[in-house]
Coordinates of C-alpha atoms in Angstrom, one line a residue:
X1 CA 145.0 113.8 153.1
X2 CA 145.9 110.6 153.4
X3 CA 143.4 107.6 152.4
X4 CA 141.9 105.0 154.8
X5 CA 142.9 102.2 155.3
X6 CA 139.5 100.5 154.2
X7 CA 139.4 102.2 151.7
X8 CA 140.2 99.5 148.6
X9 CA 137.8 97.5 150.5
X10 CA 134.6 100.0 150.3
X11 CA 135.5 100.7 147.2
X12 CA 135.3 97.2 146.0
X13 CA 132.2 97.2 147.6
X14 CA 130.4 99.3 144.6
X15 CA 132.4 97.4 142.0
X16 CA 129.0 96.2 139.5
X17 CA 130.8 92.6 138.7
X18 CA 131.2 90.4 141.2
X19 CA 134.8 89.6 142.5
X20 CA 136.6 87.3 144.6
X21 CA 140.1 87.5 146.3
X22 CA 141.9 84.3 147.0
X23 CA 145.2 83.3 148.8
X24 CA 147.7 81.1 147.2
X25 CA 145.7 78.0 148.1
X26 CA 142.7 79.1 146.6
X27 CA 140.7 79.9 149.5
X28 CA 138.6 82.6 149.3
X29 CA 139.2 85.7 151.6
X30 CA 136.9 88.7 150.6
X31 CA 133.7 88.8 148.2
X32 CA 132.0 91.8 147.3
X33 CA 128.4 93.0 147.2
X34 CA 128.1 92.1 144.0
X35 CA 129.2 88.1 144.6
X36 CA 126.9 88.2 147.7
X37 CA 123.8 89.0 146.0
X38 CA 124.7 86.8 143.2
X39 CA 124.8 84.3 145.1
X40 CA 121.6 84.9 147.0
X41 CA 119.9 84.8 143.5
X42 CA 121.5 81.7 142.7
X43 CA 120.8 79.8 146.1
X44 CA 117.9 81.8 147.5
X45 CA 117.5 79.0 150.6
X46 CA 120.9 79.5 152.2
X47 CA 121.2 81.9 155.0
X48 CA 122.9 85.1 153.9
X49 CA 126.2 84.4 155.7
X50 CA 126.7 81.6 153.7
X51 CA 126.4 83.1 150.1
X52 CA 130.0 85.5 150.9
X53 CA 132.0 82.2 150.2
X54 CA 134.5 83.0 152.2
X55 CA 137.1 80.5 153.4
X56 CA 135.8 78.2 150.7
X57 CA 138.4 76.6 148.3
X58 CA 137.4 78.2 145.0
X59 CA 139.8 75.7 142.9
X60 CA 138.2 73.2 144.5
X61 CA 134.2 74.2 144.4
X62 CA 135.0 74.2 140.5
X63 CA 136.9 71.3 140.7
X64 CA 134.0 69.4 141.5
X65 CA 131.6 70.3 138.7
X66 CA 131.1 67.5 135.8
X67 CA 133.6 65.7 134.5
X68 CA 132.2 66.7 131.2
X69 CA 132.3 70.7 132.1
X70 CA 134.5 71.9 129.5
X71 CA 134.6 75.0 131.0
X72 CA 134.8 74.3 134.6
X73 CA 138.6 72.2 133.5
X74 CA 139.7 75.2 131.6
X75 CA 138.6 77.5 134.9
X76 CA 140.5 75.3 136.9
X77 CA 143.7 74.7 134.8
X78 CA 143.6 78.6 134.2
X79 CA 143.1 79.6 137.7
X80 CA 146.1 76.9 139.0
X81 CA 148.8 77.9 136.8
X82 CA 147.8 81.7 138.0
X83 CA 148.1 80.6 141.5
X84 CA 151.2 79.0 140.8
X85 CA 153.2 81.7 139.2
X86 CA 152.8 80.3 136.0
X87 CA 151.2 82.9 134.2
X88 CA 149.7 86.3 135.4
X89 CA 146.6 86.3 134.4
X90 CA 144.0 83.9 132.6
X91 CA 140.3 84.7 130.8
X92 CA 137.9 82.8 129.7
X93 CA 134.0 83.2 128.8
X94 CA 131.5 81.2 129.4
X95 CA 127.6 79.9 129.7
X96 CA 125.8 80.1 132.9
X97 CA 122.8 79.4 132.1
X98 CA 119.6 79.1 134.3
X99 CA 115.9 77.2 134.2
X100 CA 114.8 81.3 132.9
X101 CA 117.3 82.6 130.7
X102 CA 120.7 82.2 129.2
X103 CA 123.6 84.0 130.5
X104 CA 127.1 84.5 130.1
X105 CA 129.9 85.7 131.7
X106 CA 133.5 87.0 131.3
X107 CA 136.0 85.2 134.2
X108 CA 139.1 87.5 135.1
X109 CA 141.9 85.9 137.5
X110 CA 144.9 88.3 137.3
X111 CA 147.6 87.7 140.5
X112 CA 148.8 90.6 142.9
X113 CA 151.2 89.9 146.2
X114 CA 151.3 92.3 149.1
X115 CA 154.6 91.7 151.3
X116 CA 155.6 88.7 149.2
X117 CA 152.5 87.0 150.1
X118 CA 150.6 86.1 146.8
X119 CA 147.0 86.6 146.0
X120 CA 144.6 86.3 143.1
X121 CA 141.7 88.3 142.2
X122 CA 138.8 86.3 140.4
X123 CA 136.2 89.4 138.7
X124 CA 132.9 87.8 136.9
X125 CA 131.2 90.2 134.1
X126 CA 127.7 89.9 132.9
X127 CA 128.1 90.0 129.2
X128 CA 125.1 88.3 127.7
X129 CA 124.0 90.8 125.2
X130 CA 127.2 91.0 123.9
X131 CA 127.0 87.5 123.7
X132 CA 123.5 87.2 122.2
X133 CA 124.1 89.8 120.1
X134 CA 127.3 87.9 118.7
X135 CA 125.5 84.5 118.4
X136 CA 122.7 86.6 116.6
X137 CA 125.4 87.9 113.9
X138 CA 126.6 84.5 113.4
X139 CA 123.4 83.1 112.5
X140 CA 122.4 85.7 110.5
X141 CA 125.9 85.3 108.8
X142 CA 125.5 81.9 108.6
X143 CA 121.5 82.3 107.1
X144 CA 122.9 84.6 104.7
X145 CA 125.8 81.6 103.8
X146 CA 123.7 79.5 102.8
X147 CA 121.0 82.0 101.5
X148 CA 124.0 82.6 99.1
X149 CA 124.9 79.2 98.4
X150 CA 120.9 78.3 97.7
X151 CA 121.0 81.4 95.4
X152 CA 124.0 80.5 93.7
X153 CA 122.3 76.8 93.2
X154 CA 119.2 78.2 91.9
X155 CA 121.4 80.7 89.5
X156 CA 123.5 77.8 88.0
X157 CA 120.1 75.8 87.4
X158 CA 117.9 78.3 86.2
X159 CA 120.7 79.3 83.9
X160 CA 121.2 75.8 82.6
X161 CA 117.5 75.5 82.5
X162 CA 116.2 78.6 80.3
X163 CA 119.7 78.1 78.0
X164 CA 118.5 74.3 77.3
X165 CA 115.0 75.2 77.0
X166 CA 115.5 78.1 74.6
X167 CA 117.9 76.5 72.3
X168 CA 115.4 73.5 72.4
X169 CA 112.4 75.7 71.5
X170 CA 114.1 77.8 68.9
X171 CA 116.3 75.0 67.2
X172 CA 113.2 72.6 67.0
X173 CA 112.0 72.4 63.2
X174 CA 108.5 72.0 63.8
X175 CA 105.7 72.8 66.7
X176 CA 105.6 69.0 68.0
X177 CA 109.1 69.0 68.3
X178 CA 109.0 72.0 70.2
X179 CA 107.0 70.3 72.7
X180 CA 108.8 67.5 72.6
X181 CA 112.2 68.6 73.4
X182 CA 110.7 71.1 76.1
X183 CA 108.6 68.7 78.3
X184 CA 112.3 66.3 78.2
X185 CA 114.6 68.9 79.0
X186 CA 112.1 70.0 82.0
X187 CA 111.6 67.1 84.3
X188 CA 115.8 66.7 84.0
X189 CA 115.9 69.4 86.2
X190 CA 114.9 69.0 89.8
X191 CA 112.1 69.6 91.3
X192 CA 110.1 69.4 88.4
X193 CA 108.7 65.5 87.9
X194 CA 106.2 65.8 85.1
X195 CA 105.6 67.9 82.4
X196 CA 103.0 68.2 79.7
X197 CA 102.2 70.2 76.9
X198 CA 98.1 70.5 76.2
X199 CA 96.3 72.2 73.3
X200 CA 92.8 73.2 72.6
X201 CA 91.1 72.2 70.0
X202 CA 88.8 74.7 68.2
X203 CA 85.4 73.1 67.8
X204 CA 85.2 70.8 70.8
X205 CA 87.3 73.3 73.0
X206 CA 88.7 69.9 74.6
X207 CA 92.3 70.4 75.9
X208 CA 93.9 67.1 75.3
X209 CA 97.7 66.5 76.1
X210 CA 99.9 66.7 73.0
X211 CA 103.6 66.2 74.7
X212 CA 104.5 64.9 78.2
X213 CA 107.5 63.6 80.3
X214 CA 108.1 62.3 83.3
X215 CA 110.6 61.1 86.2
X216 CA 108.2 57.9 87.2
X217 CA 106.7 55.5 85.7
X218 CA 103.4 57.1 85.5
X219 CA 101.8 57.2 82.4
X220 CA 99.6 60.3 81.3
X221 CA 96.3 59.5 80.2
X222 CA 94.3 61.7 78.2
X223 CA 91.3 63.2 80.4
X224 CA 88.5 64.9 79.8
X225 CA 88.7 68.6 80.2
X226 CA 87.0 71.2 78.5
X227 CA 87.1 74.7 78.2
X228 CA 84.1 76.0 80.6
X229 CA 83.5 73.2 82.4
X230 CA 86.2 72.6 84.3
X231 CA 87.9 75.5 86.1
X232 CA 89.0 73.9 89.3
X233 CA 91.9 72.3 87.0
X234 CA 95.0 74.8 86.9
X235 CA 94.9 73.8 82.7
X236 CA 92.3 75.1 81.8
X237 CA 92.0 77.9 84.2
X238 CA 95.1 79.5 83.0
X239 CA 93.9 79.5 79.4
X240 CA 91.0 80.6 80.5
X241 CA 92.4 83.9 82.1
X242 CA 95.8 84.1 80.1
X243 CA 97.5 84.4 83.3
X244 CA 99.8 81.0 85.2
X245 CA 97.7 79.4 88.2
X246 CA 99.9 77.3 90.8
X247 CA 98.7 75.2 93.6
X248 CA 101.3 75.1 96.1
X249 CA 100.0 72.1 98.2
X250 CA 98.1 68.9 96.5
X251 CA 97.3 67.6 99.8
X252 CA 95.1 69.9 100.6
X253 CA 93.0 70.9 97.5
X254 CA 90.1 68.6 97.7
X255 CA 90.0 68.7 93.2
X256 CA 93.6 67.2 92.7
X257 CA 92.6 63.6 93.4
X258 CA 90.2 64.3 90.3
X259 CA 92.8 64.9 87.6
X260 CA 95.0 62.9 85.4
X261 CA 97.9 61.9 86.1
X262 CA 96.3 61.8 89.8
X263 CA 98.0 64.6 92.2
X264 CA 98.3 63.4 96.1
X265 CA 98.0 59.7 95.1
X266 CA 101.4 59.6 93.0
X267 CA 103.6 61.8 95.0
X268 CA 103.4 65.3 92.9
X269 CA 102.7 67.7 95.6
X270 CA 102.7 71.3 93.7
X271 CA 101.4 72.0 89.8
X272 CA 101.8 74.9 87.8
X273 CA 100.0 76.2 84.3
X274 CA 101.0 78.5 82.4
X275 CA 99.4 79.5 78.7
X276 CA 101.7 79.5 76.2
X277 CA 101.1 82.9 74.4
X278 CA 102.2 85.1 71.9
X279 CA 100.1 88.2 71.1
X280 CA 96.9 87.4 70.9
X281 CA 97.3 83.8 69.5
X282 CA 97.4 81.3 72.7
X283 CA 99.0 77.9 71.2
X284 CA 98.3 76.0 74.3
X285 CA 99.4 75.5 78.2
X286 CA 102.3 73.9 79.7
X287 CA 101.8 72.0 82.7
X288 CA 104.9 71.3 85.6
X289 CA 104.5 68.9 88.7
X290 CA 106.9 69.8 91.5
X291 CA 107.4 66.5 94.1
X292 CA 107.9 69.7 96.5
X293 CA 105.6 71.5 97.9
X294 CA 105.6 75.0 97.5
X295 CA 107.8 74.5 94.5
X296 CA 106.9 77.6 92.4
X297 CA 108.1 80.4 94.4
X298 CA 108.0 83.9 93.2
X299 CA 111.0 83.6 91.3
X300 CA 110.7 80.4 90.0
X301 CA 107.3 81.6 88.5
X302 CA 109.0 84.6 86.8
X303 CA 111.5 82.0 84.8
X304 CA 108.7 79.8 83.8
X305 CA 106.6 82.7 83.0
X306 CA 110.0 83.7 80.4
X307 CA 110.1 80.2 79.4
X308 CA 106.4 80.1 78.4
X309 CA 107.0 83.1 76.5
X310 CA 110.4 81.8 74.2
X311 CA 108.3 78.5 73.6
X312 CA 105.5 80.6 72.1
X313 CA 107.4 82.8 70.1
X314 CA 109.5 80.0 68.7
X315 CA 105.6 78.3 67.9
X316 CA 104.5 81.5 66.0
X317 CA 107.8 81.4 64.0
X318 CA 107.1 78.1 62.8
X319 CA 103.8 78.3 62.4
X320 CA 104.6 81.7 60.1
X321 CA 107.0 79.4 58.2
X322 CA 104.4 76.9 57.8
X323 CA 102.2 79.5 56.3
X324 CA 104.4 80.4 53.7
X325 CA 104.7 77.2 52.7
X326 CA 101.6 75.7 52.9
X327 CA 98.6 75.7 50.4
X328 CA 96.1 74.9 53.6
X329 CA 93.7 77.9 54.7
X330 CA 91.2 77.7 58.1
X331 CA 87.4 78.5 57.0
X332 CA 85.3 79.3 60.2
X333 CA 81.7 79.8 60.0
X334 CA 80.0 81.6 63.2
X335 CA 77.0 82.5 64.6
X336 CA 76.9 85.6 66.8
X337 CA 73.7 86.7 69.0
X338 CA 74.5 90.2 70.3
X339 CA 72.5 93.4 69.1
X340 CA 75.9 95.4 69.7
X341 CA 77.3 93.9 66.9
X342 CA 77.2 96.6 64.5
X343 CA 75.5 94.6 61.3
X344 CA 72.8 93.7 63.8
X345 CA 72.4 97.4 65.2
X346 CA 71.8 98.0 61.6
X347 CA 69.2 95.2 60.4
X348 CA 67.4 95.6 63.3
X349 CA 67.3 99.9 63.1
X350 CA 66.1 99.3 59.5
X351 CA 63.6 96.0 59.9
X352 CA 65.7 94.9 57.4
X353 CA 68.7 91.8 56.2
X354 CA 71.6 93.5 55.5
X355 CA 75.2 91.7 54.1
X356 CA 78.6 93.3 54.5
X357 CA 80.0 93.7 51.0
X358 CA 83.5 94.4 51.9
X359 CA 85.6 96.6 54.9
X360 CA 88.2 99.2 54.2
X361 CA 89.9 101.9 56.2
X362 CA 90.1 105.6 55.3
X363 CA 92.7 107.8 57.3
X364 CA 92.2 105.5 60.8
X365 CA 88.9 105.1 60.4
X366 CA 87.0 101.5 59.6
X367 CA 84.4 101.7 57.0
X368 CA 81.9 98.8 56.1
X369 CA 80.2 99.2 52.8
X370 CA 76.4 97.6 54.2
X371 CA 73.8 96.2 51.5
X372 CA 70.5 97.2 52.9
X373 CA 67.7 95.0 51.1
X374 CA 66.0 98.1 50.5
X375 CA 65.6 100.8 48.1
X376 CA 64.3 103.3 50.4
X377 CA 66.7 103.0 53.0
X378 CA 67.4 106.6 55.2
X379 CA 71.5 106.5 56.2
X380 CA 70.6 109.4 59.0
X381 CA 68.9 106.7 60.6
X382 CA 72.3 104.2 60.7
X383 CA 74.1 107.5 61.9
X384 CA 72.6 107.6 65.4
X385 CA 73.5 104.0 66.2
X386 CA 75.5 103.2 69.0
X387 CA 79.5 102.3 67.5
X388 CA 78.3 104.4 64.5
X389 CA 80.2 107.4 64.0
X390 CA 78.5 108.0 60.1
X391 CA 76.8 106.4 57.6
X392 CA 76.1 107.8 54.0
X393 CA 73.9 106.2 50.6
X394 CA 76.6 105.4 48.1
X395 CA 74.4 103.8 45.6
X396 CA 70.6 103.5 45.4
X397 CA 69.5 99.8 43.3
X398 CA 66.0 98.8 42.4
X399 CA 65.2 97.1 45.2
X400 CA 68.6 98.1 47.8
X401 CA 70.8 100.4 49.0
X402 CA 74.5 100.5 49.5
X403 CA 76.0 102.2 52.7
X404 CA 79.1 103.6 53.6
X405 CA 79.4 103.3 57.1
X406 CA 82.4 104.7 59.2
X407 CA 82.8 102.4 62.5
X408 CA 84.5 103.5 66.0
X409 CA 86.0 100.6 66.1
X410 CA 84.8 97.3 67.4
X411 CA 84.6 93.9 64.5
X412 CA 86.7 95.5 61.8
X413 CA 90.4 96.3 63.8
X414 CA 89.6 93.1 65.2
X415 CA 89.4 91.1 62.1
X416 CA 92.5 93.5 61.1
X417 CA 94.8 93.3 63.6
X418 CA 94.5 89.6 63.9
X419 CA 94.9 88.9 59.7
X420 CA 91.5 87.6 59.1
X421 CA 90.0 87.8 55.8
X422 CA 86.3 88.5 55.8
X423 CA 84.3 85.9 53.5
X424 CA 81.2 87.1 54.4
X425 CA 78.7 89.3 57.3
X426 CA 74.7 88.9 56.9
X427 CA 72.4 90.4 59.7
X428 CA 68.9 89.9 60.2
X429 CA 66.4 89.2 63.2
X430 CA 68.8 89.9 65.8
X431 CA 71.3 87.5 64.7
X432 CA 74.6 87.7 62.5
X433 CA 76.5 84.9 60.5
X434 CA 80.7 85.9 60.1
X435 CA 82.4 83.3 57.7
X436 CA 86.3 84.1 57.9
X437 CA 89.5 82.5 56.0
X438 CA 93.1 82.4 58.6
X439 CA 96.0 80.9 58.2
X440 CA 95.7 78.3 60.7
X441 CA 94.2 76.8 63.8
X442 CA 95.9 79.0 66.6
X443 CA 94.8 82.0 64.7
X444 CA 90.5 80.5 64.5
X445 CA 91.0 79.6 68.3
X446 CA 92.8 83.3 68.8
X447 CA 89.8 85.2 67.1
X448 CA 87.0 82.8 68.4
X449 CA 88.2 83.9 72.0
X450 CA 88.5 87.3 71.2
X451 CA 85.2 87.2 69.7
X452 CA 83.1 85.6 72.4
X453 CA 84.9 87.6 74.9
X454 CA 83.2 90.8 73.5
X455 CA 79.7 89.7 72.1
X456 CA 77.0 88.1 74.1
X457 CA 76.4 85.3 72.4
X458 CA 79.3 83.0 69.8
X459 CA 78.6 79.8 68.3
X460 CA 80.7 78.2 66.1
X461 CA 78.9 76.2 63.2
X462 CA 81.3 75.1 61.0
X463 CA 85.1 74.5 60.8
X464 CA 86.9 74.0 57.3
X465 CA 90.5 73.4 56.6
X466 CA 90.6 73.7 52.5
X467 CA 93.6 73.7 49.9
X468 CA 93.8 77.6 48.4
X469 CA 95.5 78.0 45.0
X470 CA 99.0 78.8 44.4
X471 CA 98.2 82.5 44.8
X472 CA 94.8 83.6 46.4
X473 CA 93.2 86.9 46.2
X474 CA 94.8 87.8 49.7
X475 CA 98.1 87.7 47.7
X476 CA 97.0 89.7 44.9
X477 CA 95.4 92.0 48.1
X478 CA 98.1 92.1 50.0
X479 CA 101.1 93.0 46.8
X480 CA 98.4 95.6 46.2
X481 CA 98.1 96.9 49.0
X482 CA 101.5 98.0 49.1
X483 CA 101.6 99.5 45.4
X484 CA 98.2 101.5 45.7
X485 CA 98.1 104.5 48.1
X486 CA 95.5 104.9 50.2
X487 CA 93.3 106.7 48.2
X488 CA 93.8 104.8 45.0
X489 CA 92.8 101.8 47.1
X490 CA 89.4 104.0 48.3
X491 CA 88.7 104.8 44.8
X492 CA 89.2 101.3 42.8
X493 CA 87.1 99.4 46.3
X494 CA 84.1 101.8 46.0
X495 CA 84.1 101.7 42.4
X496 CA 83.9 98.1 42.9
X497 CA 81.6 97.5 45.8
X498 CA 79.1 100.5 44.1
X499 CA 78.7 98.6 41.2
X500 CA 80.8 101.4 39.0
X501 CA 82.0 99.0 36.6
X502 CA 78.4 97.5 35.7
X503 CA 76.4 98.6 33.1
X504 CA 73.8 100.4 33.3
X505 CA 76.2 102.1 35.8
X506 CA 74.0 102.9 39.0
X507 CA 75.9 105.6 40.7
X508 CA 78.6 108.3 38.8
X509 CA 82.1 109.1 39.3
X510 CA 80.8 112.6 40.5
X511 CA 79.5 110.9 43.1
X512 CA 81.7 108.4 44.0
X513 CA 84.3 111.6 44.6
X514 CA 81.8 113.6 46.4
X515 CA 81.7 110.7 48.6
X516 CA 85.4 110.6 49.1
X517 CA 85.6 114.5 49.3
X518 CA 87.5 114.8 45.8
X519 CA 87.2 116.3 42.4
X520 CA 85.9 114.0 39.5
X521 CA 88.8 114.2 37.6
X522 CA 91.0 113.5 40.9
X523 CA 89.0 110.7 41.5
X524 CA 89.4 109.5 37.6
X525 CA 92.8 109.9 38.7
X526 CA 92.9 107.7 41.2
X527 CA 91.1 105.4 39.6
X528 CA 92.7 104.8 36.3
X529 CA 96.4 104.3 38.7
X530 CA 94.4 101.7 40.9
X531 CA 93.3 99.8 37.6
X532 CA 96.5 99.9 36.2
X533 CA 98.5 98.4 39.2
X534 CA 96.0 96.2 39.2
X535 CA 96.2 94.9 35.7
X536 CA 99.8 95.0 35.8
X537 CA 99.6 92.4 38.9
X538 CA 97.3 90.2 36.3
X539 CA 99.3 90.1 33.4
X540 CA 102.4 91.7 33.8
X541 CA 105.6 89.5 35.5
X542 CA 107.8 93.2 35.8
X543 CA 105.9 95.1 38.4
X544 CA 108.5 96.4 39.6
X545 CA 109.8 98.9 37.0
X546 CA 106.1 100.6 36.4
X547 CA 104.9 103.1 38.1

């Protein structure tokens, strides 16, 4: 069959893109549907047998556009040299954008000639969510470009910055340089415009400013903050929790204008704190101002937080240097009001003072050995106490008694873990006095936190820094320690603490080794080894090469 002769025609009719055919003069001759309704939508007040275009000069409608229309020249120069037999087809894409939305479309002019007569069809295609879609990809490329290049920034400079800082920390010889060196090498790299190094001193608990740099000509003044008292300032509160504290935006926290060097006033606009900890010891807090708000993002914070960390651990090495070196011990006297407290449980189960002779450890467990100012005491009644998981009579005086009491924990791995020496524990009337020798400062403000964090009540009466001898007892102790097994240590300190070694002697051997569980002659045993290490440690240079 053949086809009709209007056929092309109706066909073009149901074409979705709108399409124009033009003579070789650029007149239009035929629009379809599509270009009709188009143009109804884009000029909804002409009449609808205006909106066909046809016998309108499409060359010359675009033509006439701006003289700035980029696109409109390159439609026109395209569309010509198609016309003319230059070329057979021509494409281009571009924006037709309207007061709603933003389009684009695809132009099409490809030439045809029916009985040598030439003719050009023009086809427009819708193709802005390819379009959008495009433009989306490239900015998400492009956010990704420079997301890269920011990262690749922030990579070169935190690499540059924990390198300097680290080799500053550890290749300092002593704690001020430390802070020195840091606080420099800190506000040289951007954004960071001040930073200060604060410690805490043990009796006033004042956190004063030790080290500090700076970009301006600011100077930092020494304010008056104290532990307690002033939590709205990022200092104190992160040595207060242990954890860093940053205030993105100066501007709008109301306390800023408070501190030294002042926040909003001076241009700082974001401060961080960080403690500078290692263990339990806490040797003080650094303190960055950003002139950037927002400065401290997550992953900034994380190499700060690593930062804080190396600067600690190089501050315990030299203070652990120090200690070998020096002849300078930390005496610390305090008072503690808390009826937990397991010397107070005790004084106030009995109605009577009681003074904590010496601590020990058998198989995991703490032991205090308790002098009871009385003769009469009964240890069933220290058993049931709270903390107390036994408590036996070693000796019976005149007018006292001498306790073995096992502990569940609580003062004694306390004072253990964190190397104090125990110089004295009295209880009575609900309160206790604790003397204790450290090394140093950081390790009395370490325990006097730990301390206060677990009993009700702390006060710290006195604060002693004192010249030891060339070799203390805690020497002798600790070389001991070492040589004597664990029982031979048992034997030798309840033997001691018992009185064994007095005369008249007020408690046997039998009983000391009942009380450890032993024979007598194993406990002799024991004994005589402990009191021969001990006397070769006295007067005997070779300790080595006896047994």
């Amino acid at each position: 069959m053949d086809a009709p002769d209007d056929l092309p025609a109706a066909a073009l009719e149901t074409f979705p893109l709108t399409v124009a055919v033009v003579d070789d003069a650029g007149d239009i001759l035929l629009t379809n549907r599509a270009w009709r309704e188009f143009g109804r939508e884009s000029d909804p007040e002409s009449a609808d047998e205006s909106v066909n275009h046809v016998g309108v000069n499409y060359v010359a409608t675009a033509a006439m556009a701006e003289d700035d229309d980029e696109y409109a020249e390159r439609a026109v120069a395209g569309l010509e040299a198609v016309l003319s037999g230059d070329r057979e087809t021509f494409a281009m894409e571009y924006p037709c954008h309207t007061p709603d939305r933003k389009q684009w479309f695809l132009m099409r002019a490809t030439s045809f000639s029916i009985d040598d007569d030439r003719y050009v069809s023009v086809a427009h295609l819708e193709i802005t969510e390819r379009k959008l879609a495009e433009l989306a990809a490239e900015e998400a490329a492009e956010r990704a470009r420079e997301r890269h290049q920011t990262l690749e920034h922030v990579v070169d400079r935190i690499d540059g910055l924990v390198r300097d800082v680290t080799d500053a920390a550890v290749g300092a010889g002593t704690r001020d340089e430390v802070e020195r060196r840091v606080v420099r090498r800190l506000v040289d790299t951007e954004p960071y415009v001040l930073a200060w190094i604060g410690r805490v001193d043990v009796t006033s608990r004042r956190v004063s400013p030790r080290e500090w740099a700076t970009t301006s000509d600011l100077g930092l003044e020494d304010g008056d903050l104290t532990l307690g008292d002033d939590d709205s300032h990022p200092a104190v509160e992160a040595l207060e929790t242990g954890d860093p504290v940053v205030i993105d935006d100066l501007e709008s926290f109301a306390e800023a204008d408070q501190w030294w060097p002042v926040g909003a006033s001076t241009g700082f606009h974001s401060v961080a704190a960080l403690p500078l900890t290692y263990g339990d010891v806490t040797y003080g807090v650094l303190v960055l101002f950003a002139d950037d708000p927002n400065a401290f993002a997550d992953r900034e914070l994380l190499v700060l937080e690593s930062l804080a960390g190396t600067i600690a651990t190089a501050m315990n090495a030299i203070e652990a240097r120090r200690m070998l070196t020096t002849e300078a011990v930390v005496e610390i006297e305090l008072e503690i009001d808390d009826p937990g407290l397991f010397a107070t449980q005790i004084a106030d189960a009995l109605d009577r003072s009681v003074r904590v002779r010496g601590l020990a450890s058998e198989d995991g467990t703490p032991i205090a050995f308790v002098y009871v100012d009385d003769a009469g005491v009964d240890a069933g009644t220290v058993s049931g106490l709270e903390g107390i998981a036994n408590a036996t009579t070693l000796v019976t005086y005149e007018d006292g008694t001498l306790l073995e009491v096992a502990l569940e924990g609580g003062l004694v791995p306390i004072l253990s873990e964190r190397g104090a020496v125990l110089q004295g524990l009295d209880a009575a009337d609900g309160q206790a006095t604790l003397v204790l020798e450290l090394a140093n400062g950081q390790a009395a403000r370490a325990i006097y936190d730990v301390l206060e964090d677990r009993y009700d009540v702390v006060d710290l009466r006195s604060y002693h820094e004192r010249e030891r001898p060339a070799r203390t007892p805690q020497d002798l102790a600790g070389t001991l320690e070492q040589r004597l097994t664990d029982r031979q240590q048992m034997a030798l300190r309840k033997a001691y603490l018992a009185d064994y070694f007095e005369w008249p002697r007020n408690v046997s051997g039998e009983e000391l080794a009942e009380s450890m569980g032993i024979s007598r002659s194993t406990f002799h045993q024991h004994l005589r080894s402990a009191q021969q290490k001990l006397l070769e440690e006295l007067y005997d240079g070779d300790t080595v090469s006896r047994s």
